[in-house]
Each structure stands twice: as structure tokens, then as C-alpha cells.
Short mmCIF file of C-alpha atoms in Angstrom, two decimals:
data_model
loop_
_atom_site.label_atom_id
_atom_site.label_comp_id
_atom_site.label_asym_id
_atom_site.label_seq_id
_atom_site.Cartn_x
_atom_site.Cartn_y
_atom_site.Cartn_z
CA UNK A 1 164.06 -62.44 9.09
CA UNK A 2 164.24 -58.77 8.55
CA UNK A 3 165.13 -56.40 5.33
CA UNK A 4 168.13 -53.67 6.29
CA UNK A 5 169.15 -51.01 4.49
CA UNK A 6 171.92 -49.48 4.58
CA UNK A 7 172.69 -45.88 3.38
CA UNK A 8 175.03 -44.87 2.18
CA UNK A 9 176.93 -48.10 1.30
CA UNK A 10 180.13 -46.23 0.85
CA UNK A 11 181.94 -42.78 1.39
CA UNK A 12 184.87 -40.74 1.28
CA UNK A 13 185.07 -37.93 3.73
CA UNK A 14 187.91 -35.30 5.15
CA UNK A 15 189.13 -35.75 8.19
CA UNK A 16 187.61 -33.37 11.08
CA UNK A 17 183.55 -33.51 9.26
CA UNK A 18 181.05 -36.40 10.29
CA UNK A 19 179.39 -38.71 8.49
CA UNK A 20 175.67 -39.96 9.28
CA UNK A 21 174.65 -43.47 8.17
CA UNK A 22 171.15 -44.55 8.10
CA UNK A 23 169.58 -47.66 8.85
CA UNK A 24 165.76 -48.98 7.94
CA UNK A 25 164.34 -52.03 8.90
CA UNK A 26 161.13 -53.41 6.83
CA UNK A 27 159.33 -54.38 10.37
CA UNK A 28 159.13 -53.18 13.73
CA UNK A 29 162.21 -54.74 15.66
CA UNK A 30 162.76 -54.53 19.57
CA UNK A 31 166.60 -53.86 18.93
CA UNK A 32 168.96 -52.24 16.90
CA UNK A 33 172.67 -52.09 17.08
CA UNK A 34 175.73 -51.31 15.53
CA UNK A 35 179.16 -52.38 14.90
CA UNK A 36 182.36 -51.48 13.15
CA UNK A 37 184.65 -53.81 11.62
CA UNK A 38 188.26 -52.73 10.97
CA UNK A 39 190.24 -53.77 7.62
CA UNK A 40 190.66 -57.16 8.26
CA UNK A 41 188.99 -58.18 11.63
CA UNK A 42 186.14 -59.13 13.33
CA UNK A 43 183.11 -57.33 14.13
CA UNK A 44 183.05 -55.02 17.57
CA UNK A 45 179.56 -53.69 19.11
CA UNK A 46 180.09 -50.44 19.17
CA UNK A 47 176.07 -49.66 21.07
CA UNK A 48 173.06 -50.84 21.61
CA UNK A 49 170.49 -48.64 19.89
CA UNK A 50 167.05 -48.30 22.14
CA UNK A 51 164.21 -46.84 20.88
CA UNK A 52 162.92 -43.81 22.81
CA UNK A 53 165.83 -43.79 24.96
CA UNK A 54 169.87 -42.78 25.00
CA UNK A 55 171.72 -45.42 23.42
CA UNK A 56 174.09 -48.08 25.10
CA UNK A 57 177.56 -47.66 24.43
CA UNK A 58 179.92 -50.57 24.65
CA UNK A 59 184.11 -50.15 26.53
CA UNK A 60 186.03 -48.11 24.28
CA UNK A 61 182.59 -45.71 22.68
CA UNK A 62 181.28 -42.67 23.68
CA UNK A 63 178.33 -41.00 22.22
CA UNK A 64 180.23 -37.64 21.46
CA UNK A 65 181.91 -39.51 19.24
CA UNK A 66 179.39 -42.01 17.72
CA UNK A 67 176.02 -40.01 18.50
CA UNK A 68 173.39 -42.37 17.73
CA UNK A 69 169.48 -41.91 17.26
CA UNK A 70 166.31 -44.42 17.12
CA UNK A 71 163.33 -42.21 16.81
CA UNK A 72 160.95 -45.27 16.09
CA UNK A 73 161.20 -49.40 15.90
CA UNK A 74 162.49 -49.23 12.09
CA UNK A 75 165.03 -46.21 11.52
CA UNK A 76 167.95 -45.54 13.19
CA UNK A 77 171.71 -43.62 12.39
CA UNK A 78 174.70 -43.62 13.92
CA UNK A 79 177.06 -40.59 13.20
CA UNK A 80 180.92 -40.72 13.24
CA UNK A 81 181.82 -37.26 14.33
CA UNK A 82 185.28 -35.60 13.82
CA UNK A 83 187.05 -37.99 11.43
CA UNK A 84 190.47 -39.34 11.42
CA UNK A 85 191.71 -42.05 9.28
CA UNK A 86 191.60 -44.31 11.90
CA UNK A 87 187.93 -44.35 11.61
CA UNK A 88 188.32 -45.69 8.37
CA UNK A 89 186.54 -49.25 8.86
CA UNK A 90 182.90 -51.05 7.40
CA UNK A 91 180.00 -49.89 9.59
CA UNK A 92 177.51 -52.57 10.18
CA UNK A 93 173.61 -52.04 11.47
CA UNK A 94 171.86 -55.44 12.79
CA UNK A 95 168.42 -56.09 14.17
CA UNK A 96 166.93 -58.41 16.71
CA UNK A 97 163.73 -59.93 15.27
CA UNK A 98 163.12 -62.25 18.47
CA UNK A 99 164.73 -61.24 21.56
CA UNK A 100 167.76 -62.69 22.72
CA UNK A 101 168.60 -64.74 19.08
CA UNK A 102 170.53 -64.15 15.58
CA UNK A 103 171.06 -60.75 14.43
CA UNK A 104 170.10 -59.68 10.84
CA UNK A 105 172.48 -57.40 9.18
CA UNK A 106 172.81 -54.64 6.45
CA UNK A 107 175.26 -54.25 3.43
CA UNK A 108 177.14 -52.06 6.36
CA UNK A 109 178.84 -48.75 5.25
CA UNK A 110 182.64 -48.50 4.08
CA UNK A 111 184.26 -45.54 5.31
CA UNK A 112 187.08 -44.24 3.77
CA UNK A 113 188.77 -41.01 6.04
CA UNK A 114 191.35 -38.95 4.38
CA UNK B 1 184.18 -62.15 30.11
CA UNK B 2 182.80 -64.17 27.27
CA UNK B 3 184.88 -64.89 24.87
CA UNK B 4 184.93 -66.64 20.85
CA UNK B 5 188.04 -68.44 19.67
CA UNK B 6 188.49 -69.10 16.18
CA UNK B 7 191.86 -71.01 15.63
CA UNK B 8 192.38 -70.59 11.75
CA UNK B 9 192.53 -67.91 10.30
CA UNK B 10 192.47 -69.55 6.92
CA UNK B 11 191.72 -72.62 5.27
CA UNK B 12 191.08 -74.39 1.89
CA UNK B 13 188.81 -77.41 0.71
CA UNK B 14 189.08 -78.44 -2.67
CA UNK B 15 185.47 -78.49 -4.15
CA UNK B 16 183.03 -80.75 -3.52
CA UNK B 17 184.71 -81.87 -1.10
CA UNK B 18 184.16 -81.43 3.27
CA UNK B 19 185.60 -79.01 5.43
CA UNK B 20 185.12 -78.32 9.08
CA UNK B 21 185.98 -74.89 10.83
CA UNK B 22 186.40 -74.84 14.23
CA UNK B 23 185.24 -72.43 17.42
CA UNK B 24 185.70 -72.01 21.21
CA UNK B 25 183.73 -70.15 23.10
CA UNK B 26 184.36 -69.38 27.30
CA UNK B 27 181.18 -68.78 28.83
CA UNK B 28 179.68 -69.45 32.70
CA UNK B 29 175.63 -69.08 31.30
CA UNK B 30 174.02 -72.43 30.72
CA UNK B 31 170.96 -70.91 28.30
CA UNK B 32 172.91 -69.41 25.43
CA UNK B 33 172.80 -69.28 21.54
CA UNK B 34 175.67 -69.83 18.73
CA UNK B 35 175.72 -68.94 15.30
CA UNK B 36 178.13 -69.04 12.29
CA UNK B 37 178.00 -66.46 9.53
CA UNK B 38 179.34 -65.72 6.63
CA UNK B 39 180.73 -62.96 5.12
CA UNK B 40 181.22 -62.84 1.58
CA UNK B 41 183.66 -60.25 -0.50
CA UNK B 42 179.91 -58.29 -0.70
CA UNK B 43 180.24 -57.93 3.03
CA UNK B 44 176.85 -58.35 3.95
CA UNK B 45 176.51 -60.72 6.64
CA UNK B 46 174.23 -63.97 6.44
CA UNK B 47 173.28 -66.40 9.12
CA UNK B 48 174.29 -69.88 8.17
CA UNK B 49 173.10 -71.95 11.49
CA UNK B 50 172.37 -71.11 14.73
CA UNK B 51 172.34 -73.70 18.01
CA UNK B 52 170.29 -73.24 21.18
CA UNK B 53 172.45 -74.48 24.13
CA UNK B 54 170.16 -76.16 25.63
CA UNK B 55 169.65 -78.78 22.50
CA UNK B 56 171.79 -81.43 22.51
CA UNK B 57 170.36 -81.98 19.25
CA UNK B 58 172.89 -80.78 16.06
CA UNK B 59 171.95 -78.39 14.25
CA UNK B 60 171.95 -78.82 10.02
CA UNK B 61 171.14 -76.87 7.15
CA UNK B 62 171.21 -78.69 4.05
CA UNK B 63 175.08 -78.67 3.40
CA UNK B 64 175.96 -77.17 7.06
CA UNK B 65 176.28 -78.70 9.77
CA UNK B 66 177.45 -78.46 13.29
CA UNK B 67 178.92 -80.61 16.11
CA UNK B 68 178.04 -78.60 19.31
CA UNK B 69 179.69 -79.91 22.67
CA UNK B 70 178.62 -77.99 25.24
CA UNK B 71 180.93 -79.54 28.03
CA UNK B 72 184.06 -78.77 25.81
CA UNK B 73 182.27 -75.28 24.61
CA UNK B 74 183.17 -76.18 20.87
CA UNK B 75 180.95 -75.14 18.18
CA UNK B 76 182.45 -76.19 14.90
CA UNK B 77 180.99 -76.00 11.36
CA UNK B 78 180.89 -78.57 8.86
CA UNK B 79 180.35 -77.60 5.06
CA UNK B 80 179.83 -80.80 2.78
CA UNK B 81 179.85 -80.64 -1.06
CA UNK B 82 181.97 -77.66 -0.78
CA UNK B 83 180.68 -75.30 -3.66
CA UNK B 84 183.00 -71.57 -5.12
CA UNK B 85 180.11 -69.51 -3.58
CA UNK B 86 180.91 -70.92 -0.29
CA UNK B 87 184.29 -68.75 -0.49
CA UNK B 88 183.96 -66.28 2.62
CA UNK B 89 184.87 -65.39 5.86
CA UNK B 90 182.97 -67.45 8.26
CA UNK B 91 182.54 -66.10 12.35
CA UNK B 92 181.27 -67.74 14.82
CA UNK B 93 179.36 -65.83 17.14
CA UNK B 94 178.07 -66.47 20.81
CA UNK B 95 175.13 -65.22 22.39
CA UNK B 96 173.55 -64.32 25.72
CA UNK B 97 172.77 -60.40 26.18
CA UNK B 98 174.57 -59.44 23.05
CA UNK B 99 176.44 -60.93 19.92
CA UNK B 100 180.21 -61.57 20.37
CA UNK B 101 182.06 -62.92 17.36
CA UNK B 102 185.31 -64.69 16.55
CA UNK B 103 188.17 -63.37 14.86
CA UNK B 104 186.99 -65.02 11.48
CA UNK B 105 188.09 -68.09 9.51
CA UNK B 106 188.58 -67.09 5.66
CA UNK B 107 187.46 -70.42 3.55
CA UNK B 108 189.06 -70.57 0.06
CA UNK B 109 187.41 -73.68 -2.27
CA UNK B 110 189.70 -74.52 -4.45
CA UNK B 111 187.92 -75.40 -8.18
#
């Protein structure tokens, strides 16, 4: 298993600024990813976060709006840039320990956008 | 497209006693992994079991178990000895080159 954290765990923020949330693992993983998960519903990938390269976005995310980094195989952030309220959701990081099997998570990020 | 169907939205076991949620998936792959977490009002996210597709073998951990039938693609969960800390959402999840979950299944144990 892996150790995540999360930071910060929640915020309040105006709508138009941007919000980066950081994500350390206690061990070198291969992968890192991220999802957001709207009041109420499931969990949606919102990218694949590679380290030393541009991350994979899923349908429906683009990096101006969700610029992510990885500079090594424990750290990574994903900012939400220009706010609305209808970014308002829990923001979830998740490693891969072994390729290709169960994700680990963190305490994910609640955004709040007013 | 893969997808992960979770029929109920909600349910409720009495405690102590057994309750089984259920989950679809729609896949073409033959090597593939499943997984049911849960989500507690904390949010953080814990794996409860995982299956490897190509184990016909059921999966079990302690009070969890599954019945995996690969043919039908149904994955569904069985808690025994329901306890009040197993109150959560539960997803099931399906794997091949990333994580795609369910809708969610909210389990209220009822004291």
C-alpha cells in the first residue's frame, strides 16, 4: 500500500482565482492520477499524471484548465484554474503501487467556489 | 466503452446481519481486475477486495466477500456480520488501463 497526502483537505475560494492541491506519496510510485467527484456521484478521472512528461487528460479535461505537474515519483499537484461554482466538487489523488492493479487514495480536497 | 453498473443506489441491513450489493460491468478484455471500495462520510477511499479475472477463485476478506461471474460480468459484494462502521458508500470499480467506477451504492446498517 502507499501513504497519500493530501493538501489542503479543504478550501473556499472566489470565483475567477485557482487553487493548487498537492499530493505526496511515502514511496516511489509509477503512476499518479486524479479525479473529481461531484456532490453526490461517482468518481471521474480527470488525467493521468506521468512523471517527467505532459500529463494525460481524460474526454471532457484540458490542461488550461486543470494544469497538472509530477516533477518526481512522489509529489504531484493539480491546479483548478479560473473558478466557477461549478467546480465546486472533492478532488481525489490516487497512486498505482503495482502496475495495472488497485489504486490507493488520499483524504481528496473539498472545494467550495463562490 | 467499458462500463460499471451499480443498480442501487441505496440499501439497508439491519446489524449483524448479511447484505449483498450488486455490480455489472461491460467489458471485451479477458485479463482485467475489479475492486469494491468504500467511502466513508471521511471520504477517503479504502480498498475492500479486489478480483483478478482470470481467478475463478472468490475472493474474501474476513467479513467480505465476493461472487465473481465472469460469463455474466457480475461482481457483487457480500458483507456478513454487518457492523455501524460498515455505513458508506461502496463503488465498484473495473480495471484494465485505468480505474472506472460505478455510480455508488450507499449502505445504511441499521442498529
Amino acid at each position: 500500500s502507499a501513504v497519500i497526502s493530501q493538501k489542503p483537505s479543504r478550501d473556499i475560494c472566489q470565483r475567477g482565482t485557482s487553487l493548487t492541491i498537492q499530493c505526496q506519496v511515502d514511496s516511489q510510485v509509477t503512476m499518479m492520477f486524479w479525479y473529481r467527484q461531484q456532490p453526490g456521484q461517482s468518481l471521474t478521472l480527470i488525467a493521468t499524471a506521468n512523471q517527467g512528461s505532459e500529463a494525460t487528460y481524460e474526454s471532457g479535461f484540458v490542461i488550461d484548465k486543470f494544469p497538472i505537474s509530477r516533477p518526481n515519483l512522489t509529489f504531484s499537484t493539480l491546479t483548478v484554474s479560473n473558478m466557477s461554482p461549478e467546480d465546486s466538487s472533492i478532488y481525489l489523488c490516487s497512486v498505482e503501487v503495482r502496475r495495472n492493479t488497485e489504486a490507493f487514495f488520499g483524504q481528496g480536497t473539498r472545494l467550495t467556489v463562490v | 466503452a467499458q462500463t460499471v453498473t451499480q443498480s442501487q443506489p441505496e440499501m439497508s441491513v439491519q446489524e449483524a446481519e448479511t447484505v449483498t450489493l450488486s455490480c455489472t460491468y461491460d467489458t471485451s478484455e479477458s485479463d482485467y481486475y475489479l475492486f469494491w471500495y468504500k467511502q466513508p462520510p471521511s471520504r477517503q477511499m479504502i480498498l475492500v477486495i479486489r478480483q483478478e479475472a482470470y481467478k475463478q477463485q472468490n475472493a474474501t476478506e474476513n467479513r467480505f466477500s465476493v461472487n465473481f461471474q465472469k460469463a455474466a460480468k457480475s461482481f457483487s459484494l457480500k458483507i456478513s456480520d454487518s457492523q455501524l462502521g460498515d455505513a458508506a458508500m461502496y463503488f465498484c470499480a473495473y480495471r484494465d488501463d485505468k480505474i472506472i467506477f460505478g455510480k455508488g451504492t450507499r449502505l445504511h446498517i441499521l442498529p
